[in-house]
XYZ file of N, CA, C and O in Angstrom:
684
model
N -76.221 24.401 -33.846
C -75.127 25.194 -33.350
C -74.656 24.589 -32.015
O -75.457 24.260 -31.160
N -73.362 24.432 -31.835
C -72.811 23.833 -30.622
C -72.838 24.842 -29.480
O -72.561 26.020 -29.680
N -73.172 24.354 -28.296
C -73.200 25.229 -27.129
C -71.791 25.371 -26.577
O -71.029 24.420 -26.520
N -71.484 26.582 -26.159
C -70.197 26.840 -25.509
C -70.330 26.453 -24.039
O -71.339 26.737 -23.405
N -69.321 25.817 -23.513
C -69.336 25.451 -22.110
C -68.987 26.689 -21.292
O -67.953 27.310 -21.491
N -69.879 27.036 -20.375
C -69.640 28.201 -19.549
C -68.846 27.814 -18.325
O -69.057 26.769 -17.725
N -67.902 28.692 -17.965
C -67.122 28.482 -16.759
C -68.011 28.762 -15.549
O -68.765 29.733 -15.554
N -67.940 27.946 -14.507
C -68.738 28.241 -13.317
C -68.205 29.500 -12.644
O -66.997 29.716 -12.569
N -69.116 30.346 -12.199
C -68.664 31.558 -11.521
C -68.387 31.214 -10.066
O -69.137 30.494 -9.421
N -67.298 31.730 -9.573
C -66.905 31.491 -8.194
C -67.174 32.772 -7.421
O -66.657 33.828 -7.769
N -67.998 32.669 -6.399
C -68.317 33.822 -5.573
C -67.202 34.012 -4.556
O -66.847 33.099 -3.829
N -66.665 35.219 -4.504
C -65.615 35.534 -3.543
C -66.079 36.667 -2.645
O -66.785 37.563 -3.083
N -65.668 36.633 -1.413
C -66.006 37.689 -0.469
C -64.987 38.805 -0.657
O -63.784 38.575 -0.496
N -65.431 40.013 -0.996
C -64.501 41.113 -1.263
C -63.567 41.414 -0.089
O -62.409 41.757 -0.290
N -64.066 41.265 1.145
C -63.259 41.576 2.322
C -61.989 40.726 2.374
O -60.930 41.205 2.780
N -62.072 39.454 1.954
C -60.912 38.573 2.013
C -59.841 38.966 1.005
O -58.692 38.563 1.135
N -60.216 39.764 0.011
C -59.237 40.223 -0.973
C -58.427 41.419 -0.506
O -57.480 41.829 -1.154
N -58.775 41.973 0.649
C -58.039 43.115 1.185
C -56.983 42.641 2.164
O -57.050 41.502 2.659
N -56.059 43.508 2.487
C -55.014 43.166 3.453
C -55.628 42.916 4.827
O -55.271 41.948 5.509
N -56.572 43.753 5.242
C -57.232 43.549 6.540
C -57.983 42.224 6.574
O -57.970 41.524 7.580
N -58.655 41.882 5.502
C -59.373 40.617 5.435
C -58.437 39.433 5.528
O -58.691 38.472 6.256
N -57.335 39.506 4.781
C -56.349 38.433 4.799
C -55.745 38.275 6.190
O -55.627 37.160 6.706
N -55.367 39.399 6.812
C -54.772 39.332 8.145
C -55.770 38.836 9.188
O -55.409 38.064 10.078
N -57.022 39.248 9.076
C -58.054 38.772 9.999
C -58.236 37.263 9.882
O -58.258 36.546 10.892
N -58.345 36.781 8.667
C -58.505 35.348 8.448
C -57.284 34.576 8.935
O -57.407 33.574 9.640
N -56.095 35.057 8.605
C -54.859 34.381 8.995
C -54.701 34.332 10.512
O -54.387 33.283 11.080
N -54.951 35.456 11.179
C -54.831 35.487 12.640
C -55.893 34.610 13.299
O -55.606 33.943 14.292
N -57.097 34.588 12.742
C -58.157 33.741 13.295
C -57.779 32.268 13.191
O -57.954 31.503 14.147
N -57.265 31.876 12.040
C -56.840 30.483 11.851
C -55.706 30.137 12.813
O -55.689 29.057 13.406
N -54.766 31.063 13.008
C -53.647 30.831 13.919
C -54.137 30.648 15.356
O -53.718 29.718 16.053
N -55.046 31.510 15.814
C -55.560 31.414 17.178
C -56.316 30.100 17.377
O -56.109 29.394 18.373
N -57.185 29.739 16.444
C -57.937 28.488 16.555
C -56.994 27.295 16.527
O -57.176 26.328 17.275
N -55.967 27.350 15.696
C -54.989 26.252 15.625
C -54.230 26.096 16.934
O -53.987 24.975 17.395
N -53.857 27.206 17.534
C -53.145 27.144 18.818
C -54.048 26.558 19.895
O -53.620 25.697 20.677
N -55.303 27.005 19.945
C -56.243 26.445 20.924
C -56.447 24.955 20.707
O -56.486 24.174 21.666
N -56.561 24.548 19.446
C -56.729 23.130 19.135
C -55.503 22.323 19.556
O -55.620 21.229 20.102
N -54.311 22.871 19.309
C -53.076 22.162 19.657
C -52.918 22.024 21.168
O -52.370 21.026 21.649
N -53.397 23.007 21.923
C -53.265 22.959 23.376
C -54.450 22.302 24.078
O -54.466 22.203 25.296
N -55.437 21.840 23.324
C -56.608 21.213 23.921
C -56.251 20.062 24.860
O -56.798 19.976 25.961
N -55.338 19.168 24.478
C -55.009 18.072 25.411
C -54.456 18.576 26.747
O -54.717 17.981 27.787
N -53.732 19.687 26.730
C -53.200 20.228 27.986
C -54.289 20.948 28.777
O -54.352 20.842 29.999
N -55.164 21.682 28.082
C -56.235 22.411 28.758
C -57.258 21.446 29.357
O -57.817 21.703 30.413
N -57.499 20.355 28.656
C -58.488 19.377 29.091
C -57.959 18.546 30.263
O -58.723 17.994 31.027
N -56.660 18.463 30.385
C -56.066 17.788 31.526
C -55.460 16.427 31.242
O -54.693 15.914 32.034
N -55.803 15.822 30.108
C -55.304 14.482 29.818
C -53.873 14.468 29.296
O -53.170 13.478 29.412
N -53.438 15.563 28.719
C -52.096 15.626 28.141
C -52.024 14.927 26.797
O -53.013 14.433 26.276
N -50.833 14.893 26.251
C -50.614 14.259 24.956
C -50.377 12.770 25.147
O -49.976 12.322 26.210
N -50.623 11.996 24.118
C -50.458 10.541 24.202
C -49.517 10.081 23.100
O -49.480 10.658 22.020
N -48.781 9.046 23.382
C -47.900 8.444 22.395
C -48.669 7.295 21.746
O -48.966 6.296 22.386
N -49.024 7.455 20.478
C -49.808 6.425 19.811
C -48.916 5.275 19.362
O -47.709 5.298 19.576
N -49.510 4.301 18.707
C -48.778 3.124 18.215
C -47.544 3.557 17.439
O -47.648 4.061 16.355
N -46.406 3.339 17.981
C -45.172 3.656 17.289
C -44.741 5.103 17.436
O -43.696 5.488 16.964
N -45.554 5.936 18.086
C -45.169 7.321 18.317
C -45.296 8.223 17.113
O -44.610 9.230 17.016
N -46.159 7.887 16.167
C -46.281 8.699 14.967
C -47.272 9.839 15.103
O -47.368 10.676 14.237
N -48.048 9.856 16.175
C -49.057 10.889 16.357
C -49.241 11.089 17.849
O -49.223 10.129 18.607
N -49.385 12.328 18.262
C -49.535 12.602 19.685
C -50.969 12.911 20.087
O -51.232 13.290 21.198
N -51.902 12.759 19.158
C -53.314 12.931 19.476
C -53.787 11.707 20.238
O -53.434 10.573 19.904
N -54.591 11.926 21.260
C -55.101 10.813 22.062
C -56.472 10.416 21.521
O -57.487 10.995 21.881
N -56.496 9.425 20.670
C -57.738 8.979 20.054
C -58.629 8.226 21.032
O -59.791 7.983 20.742
N -58.100 7.861 22.198
C -58.915 7.197 23.205
C -59.653 8.207 24.083
O -60.571 7.846 24.802
N -59.268 9.472 24.018
C -59.943 10.535 24.762
C -61.172 10.948 23.960
O -61.053 11.474 22.854
N -62.361 10.709 24.513
C -63.596 10.934 23.753
C -63.798 12.391 23.363
O -64.226 12.672 22.249
N -63.477 13.315 24.249
C -63.658 14.741 23.936
C -62.718 15.165 22.806
O -63.122 15.832 21.845
N -61.466 14.770 22.917
C -60.481 15.129 21.892
C -60.829 14.482 20.554
O -60.765 15.128 19.507
N -61.232 13.230 20.564
C -61.607 12.546 19.328
C -62.852 13.159 18.707
O -62.949 13.279 17.475
N -63.810 13.536 19.538
C -65.031 14.154 19.013
C -64.715 15.479 18.320
O -65.229 15.752 17.226
N -63.865 16.289 18.929
C -63.480 17.558 18.302
C -62.718 17.302 17.005
O -62.966 17.948 15.984
N -61.803 16.326 17.019
C -61.033 16.020 15.811
C -61.930 15.533 14.682
O -61.748 15.929 13.530
N -62.893 14.684 14.980
C -63.747 14.145 13.916
C -64.659 15.231 13.348
O -64.890 15.291 12.136
N -65.162 16.120 14.210
C -66.015 17.214 13.721
C -65.223 18.149 12.818
O -65.678 18.502 11.726
N -64.040 18.538 13.251
C -63.211 19.439 12.448
C -62.793 18.765 11.140
O -62.866 19.360 10.069
N -62.360 17.518 11.232
C -61.912 16.801 10.029
C -63.040 16.639 9.018
O -62.868 16.922 7.826
N -64.205 16.205 9.488
C -65.323 16.014 8.558
C -65.800 17.344 7.981
O -66.135 17.421 6.796
N -65.810 18.380 8.799
C -66.210 19.700 8.303
C -65.273 20.209 7.223
O -65.712 20.683 6.163
N -63.971 20.098 7.476
C -63.015 20.582 6.487
C -62.927 19.679 5.258
O -62.649 20.156 4.164
N -63.157 18.384 5.421
C -63.207 17.512 4.243
C -64.405 17.869 3.362
O -64.302 17.874 2.134
N -65.540 18.179 3.992
C -66.721 18.591 3.217
C -66.452 19.929 2.518
O -66.737 20.083 1.321
N -65.884 20.882 3.252
C -65.568 22.189 2.662
C -64.550 22.059 1.535
O -64.722 22.636 0.461
N -63.510 21.279 1.763
C -62.478 21.134 0.728
C -63.023 20.399 -0.492
O -62.648 20.705 -1.623
N -63.911 19.433 -0.277
C -64.524 18.743 -1.417
C -65.316 19.725 -2.266
O -65.245 19.706 -3.500
N -66.055 20.607 -1.614
C -66.811 21.640 -2.322
C -65.869 22.569 -3.091
O -66.085 22.859 -4.263
N -64.791 23.007 -2.441
C -63.853 23.930 -3.095
C -63.104 23.264 -4.237
O -62.868 23.881 -5.275
N -62.721 21.999 -4.066
C -62.050 21.284 -5.157
C -62.987 21.142 -6.344
O -62.566 21.224 -7.497
N -64.257 20.922 -6.069
C -65.237 20.835 -7.150
C -65.327 22.180 -7.884
O -65.474 22.216 -9.105
N -65.218 23.278 -7.149
C -65.289 24.607 -7.746
C -64.127 24.868 -8.710
O -64.308 25.527 -9.725
N -62.930 24.371 -8.389
C -61.780 24.658 -9.256
C -61.589 23.612 -10.347
O -60.714 23.757 -11.188
N -62.375 22.586 -10.338
C -62.281 21.593 -11.410
C -61.644 20.312 -10.953
O -60.481 20.051 -11.219
N -62.402 19.507 -10.247
C -61.905 18.255 -9.690
C -61.439 17.289 -10.777
O -60.477 16.562 -10.606
N -62.090 17.304 -11.933
C -61.731 16.357 -12.987
C -60.324 16.610 -13.511
O -59.594 15.678 -13.831
N -59.936 17.872 -13.600
C -58.615 18.197 -14.110
C -57.508 17.919 -13.092
O -56.380 17.629 -13.472
N -57.832 18.032 -11.826
C -56.812 17.917 -10.782
C -57.192 16.860 -9.751
O -57.024 17.048 -8.557
N -57.674 15.722 -10.201
C -58.157 14.672 -9.314
C -57.061 14.141 -8.406
O -57.313 13.766 -7.271
N -55.824 14.111 -8.871
C -54.741 13.541 -8.064
C -54.414 14.424 -6.869
O -54.056 13.928 -5.807
N -54.550 15.761 -6.997
C -54.359 16.650 -5.849
C -55.373 16.281 -4.774
O -55.052 16.110 -3.608
N -56.620 16.199 -5.207
C -57.717 15.950 -4.279
C -57.620 14.559 -3.664
O -57.852 14.393 -2.461
N -57.269 13.570 -4.443
C -57.177 12.199 -3.939
C -56.139 12.095 -2.833
O -56.400 11.512 -1.776
N -54.963 12.659 -3.056
C -53.908 12.624 -2.036
C -54.373 13.342 -0.775
O -54.217 12.847 0.341
N -54.958 14.518 -0.946
C -55.450 15.291 0.192
C -56.524 14.527 0.957
O -56.462 14.390 2.175
N -57.521 14.010 0.235
C -58.657 13.352 0.879
C -58.229 12.088 1.616
O -58.619 11.870 2.760
N -57.434 11.254 0.968
C -57.003 10.002 1.604
C -56.211 10.298 2.873
O -56.397 9.638 3.908
N -55.349 11.294 2.813
C -54.535 11.636 3.976
C -55.402 12.033 5.160
O -55.216 11.538 6.275
N -56.351 12.917 4.953
C -57.159 13.415 6.062
C -58.296 12.481 6.439
O -58.765 12.504 7.582
N -58.746 11.643 5.518
C -59.823 10.713 5.828
C -59.395 9.698 6.885
O -60.225 9.203 7.646
N -58.110 9.390 6.955
C -57.621 8.396 7.908
C -57.922 8.767 9.361
O -57.975 7.898 10.227
N -58.116 10.051 9.644
C -58.422 10.471 11.015
C -59.824 10.006 11.427
O -60.062 9.760 12.609
N -60.742 9.914 10.484
C -62.132 9.599 10.828
C -62.266 8.196 11.433
O -62.816 8.053 12.538
N -61.771 7.140 10.780
C -61.866 5.813 11.420
C -61.089 5.740 12.740
O -61.529 5.061 13.672
N -59.960 6.439 12.831
C -59.183 6.428 14.073
C -59.992 7.043 15.210
O -59.988 6.519 16.334
N -60.688 8.138 14.930
C -61.530 8.779 15.956
C -62.707 7.889 16.339
O -63.005 7.721 17.528
N -63.379 7.334 15.359
C -64.540 6.480 15.632
C -64.124 5.253 16.452
O -64.778 4.894 17.429
N -63.031 4.635 16.082
C -62.535 3.461 16.803
C -62.173 3.831 18.239
O -62.508 3.107 19.180
N -61.490 4.963 18.396
C -61.097 5.404 19.734
C -62.281 5.737 20.613
O -62.300 5.401 21.800
N -63.301 6.392 20.036
C -64.496 6.741 20.811
C -65.282 5.486 21.188
O -65.701 5.318 22.330
N -65.456 4.580 20.236
C -66.308 3.407 20.486
C -65.645 2.325 21.337
O -66.296 1.673 22.139
N -64.354 2.129 21.164
C -63.685 1.027 21.866
C -62.772 1.476 23.008
O -62.303 0.653 23.783
N -62.440 2.764 23.034
C -61.574 3.256 24.107
C -60.125 2.847 23.969
O -59.366 2.880 24.933
N -59.732 2.434 22.777
C -58.329 2.092 22.537
C -57.953 2.494 21.113
O -58.796 2.881 20.312
N -56.670 2.389 20.811
C -56.164 2.795 19.495
C -56.339 1.689 18.466
O -56.343 0.509 18.815
N -56.470 2.077 17.223
C -56.499 1.107 16.131
C -55.156 0.379 16.126
O -54.104 1.004 16.281
N -55.166 -0.937 15.941
C -53.900 -1.680 15.946
C -52.921 -1.201 14.866
O -53.310 -0.669 13.834
N -51.656 -1.443 15.148
C -50.584 -1.107 14.202
C -50.783 -1.942 12.947
O -51.305 -3.047 13.025
N -50.485 -1.496 11.798
C -49.701 -0.362 11.332
C -50.549 0.830 10.859
O -50.100 1.594 10.027
N -51.764 1.004 11.390
C -52.655 2.067 10.910
C -51.995 3.438 11.005
O -52.039 4.220 10.057
N -51.398 3.751 12.150
C -50.808 5.070 12.325
C -49.511 5.235 11.526
O -49.147 6.346 11.170
N -48.845 4.142 11.248
C -47.665 4.219 10.385
C -48.097 4.594 8.966
O -47.484 5.443 8.318
N -49.188 3.979 8.507
C -49.729 4.323 7.183
C -50.171 5.779 7.173
O -49.900 6.525 6.226
N -50.831 6.214 8.246
C -51.251 7.614 8.351
C -50.071 8.566 8.357
O -50.118 9.634 7.738
N -49.011 8.195 9.060
C -47.813 9.042 9.098
C -47.175 9.152 7.716
O -46.780 10.231 7.287
N -47.074 8.023 7.025
C -46.504 8.047 5.676
C -47.366 8.876 4.728
O -46.855 9.669 3.939
N -48.692 8.705 4.814
C -49.589 9.464 3.943
C -49.541 10.955 4.270
O -49.417 11.800 3.381
N -49.625 11.288 5.544
C -49.639 12.695 5.951
C -48.335 13.415 5.668
O -48.315 14.510 5.100
N -47.232 12.803 6.036
C -45.945 13.451 5.810
C -45.546 13.389 4.342
O -44.893 14.292 3.828
N -45.965 12.329 3.665
C -45.744 12.269 2.213
C -46.525 13.356 1.504
O -46.038 13.968 0.547
N -47.728 13.626 1.985
C -48.539 14.711 1.434
C -47.821 16.045 1.618
O -47.775 16.868 0.703
N -47.254 16.266 2.800
C -46.539 17.517 3.059
C -45.297 17.649 2.175
O -44.948 18.754 1.741
N -44.649 16.549 1.885
C -43.470 16.591 1.015
C -43.893 16.798 -0.444
O -43.247 17.525 -1.194
N -44.974 16.171 -0.847
C -45.424 16.203 -2.238
C -46.128 17.506 -2.613
O -46.149 17.902 -3.768
N -46.748 18.192 -1.631
C -47.503 19.411 -1.912
C -46.714 20.500 -2.642
O -47.242 21.104 -3.568
N -45.473 20.792 -2.262
C -44.760 21.840 -3.010
C -44.605 21.505 -4.494
O -44.660 22.394 -5.342
N -44.437 20.228 -4.805
C -44.331 19.838 -6.217
C -45.676 20.038 -6.908
O -45.759 20.652 -7.973
N -46.733 19.508 -6.293
C -48.053 19.608 -6.907
C -48.497 21.050 -7.055
O -48.879 21.497 -8.138
N -48.456 21.791 -5.958
C -48.961 23.156 -6.004
C -47.970 24.109 -6.653
O -48.361 25.006 -7.381
N -46.714 23.928 -6.363
C -45.713 24.830 -6.921
C -45.578 24.723 -8.421
O -45.527 25.719 -9.132
N -45.556 23.520 -8.943
C -45.342 23.338 -10.376
C -46.647 23.410 -11.169
O -46.789 24.211 -12.073
N -47.589 22.583 -10.815
C -48.804 22.458 -11.617
C -49.780 23.616 -11.431
O -50.299 24.152 -12.405
N -50.037 23.995 -10.187
C -51.017 25.056 -9.959
C -50.481 26.411 -10.408
O -51.236 27.270 -10.819
N -49.176 26.623 -10.329
C -48.603 27.875 -10.802
C -48.887 28.054 -12.295
O -49.227 29.138 -12.744
N -48.791 26.973 -13.049
C -49.112 27.042 -14.478
C -50.570 27.394 -14.703
O -50.909 28.157 -15.601
N -51.451 26.859 -13.864
C -52.880 27.171 -14.001
C -53.148 28.628 -13.661
O -53.915 29.300 -14.333
N -52.546 29.123 -12.610
C -52.752 30.520 -12.219
C -52.234 31.442 -13.309
O -52.859 32.442 -13.645
N -51.102 31.097 -13.886
C -50.542 31.924 -14.945
C -51.461 31.943 -16.166
O -51.573 32.957 -16.846
N -52.140 30.825 -16.453
C -53.078 30.799 -17.573
C -54.357 31.573 -17.258
O -54.886 32.287 -18.103
N -54.859 31.419 -16.038
C -56.099 32.093 -15.650
C -55.912 33.593 -15.423
O -56.800 34.384 -15.677
N -54.764 33.971 -14.887
C -54.483 35.365 -14.580
C -53.123 35.752 -15.157
O -52.144 35.859 -14.436
N -53.055 35.954 -16.472
C -51.753 36.249 -17.081
C -51.169 37.559 -16.544
O -51.884 38.536 -16.335
N -49.890 37.517 -16.304
C -49.183 38.694 -15.814
C -48.648 39.475 -17.008
O -48.268 38.903 -18.020
N -48.603 40.793 -16.846
C -48.068 41.561 -17.962
C -46.561 41.418 -18.006
O -45.908 41.166 -17.004
N -46.044 41.566 -19.165
C -44.621 41.375 -19.385
C -43.822 42.462 -18.672
O -44.194 43.628 -18.648
N -42.699 42.079 -18.094
C -41.832 43.029 -17.409
C -41.234 44.002 -18.413
O -41.079 45.183 -18.132
N -40.909 43.514 -19.599
C -40.289 44.372 -20.607
C -41.199 45.523 -21.013
O -40.754 46.653 -21.171
N -42.494 45.276 -21.166
C -43.398 46.360 -21.551
C -43.518 47.381 -20.429
O -43.624 48.578 -20.684
N -43.463 46.943 -19.172
C -43.514 47.877 -18.052
C -42.264 48.732 -18.010
O -42.322 49.928 -17.737
N -41.113 48.132 -18.291
C -39.855 48.888 -18.307
C -39.887 49.914 -19.429
O -39.454 51.055 -19.252
N -40.410 49.536 -20.596
C -40.509 50.481 -21.709
C -41.399 51.662 -21.340
O -41.091 52.813 -21.677
N -42.494 51.414 -20.634
C -43.374 52.506 -20.222
C -42.667 53.446 -19.266
O -42.809 54.659 -19.355
N -41.887 52.883 -18.329
C -41.138 53.732 -17.382
C -40.078 54.525 -18.141
O -39.903 55.712 -17.878
N -39.367 53.904 -19.073
C -38.344 54.612 -19.842
C -38.966 55.764 -20.652
O -38.354 56.828 -20.773
N -40.160 55.537 -21.186
C -40.823 56.606 -21.927
C -41.135 57.790 -21.026
O -41.040 58.941 -21.439
N -41.490 57.516 -19.785
C -41.789 58.597 -18.854
C -40.524 59.342 -18.439
O -40.555 60.541 -18.245
N -39.433 58.620 -18.273
C -38.180 59.224 -17.818
C -37.565 60.081 -18.913
O -37.069 61.157 -18.664
N -37.622 59.636 -20.151
C -37.005 60.375 -21.253
C -37.834 61.539 -21.577
O -37.836 62.606 -21.473
């Protein structure tokens, strides 16, 4: 007898499914993002114009680079785990574009910390094209392809049947 392939169960935190949970998470991410964005000003070094002006992060600042590499590696590890949970084999191209785009920060940080200067051009131009291309491509990938997956996993009831139920109540 052939074994049926079981879907992996995904553990979700019930609190995040509530409005309060969503707002708490969203506001927390916003506050941390604002603090991260203002770190160069709070630290005193200010923003830097990198090779060609494609990025304002100062990769030669050891504190800023250390924070960037820790955050980047942490989120790459977390996202790799989450992509594996939703089925990396089926959606490898989503993950590849995402990973390549964000992985570019790691060598830039390491080079800046170890040598005290920026990686030579055209590294940041490639990073800019990958990062901004990712931002342009994401609505197509997530909007078109993932919407179809969500509709298959969580089918919505037909609007017509809901209207018929309301009409039955009104009549």
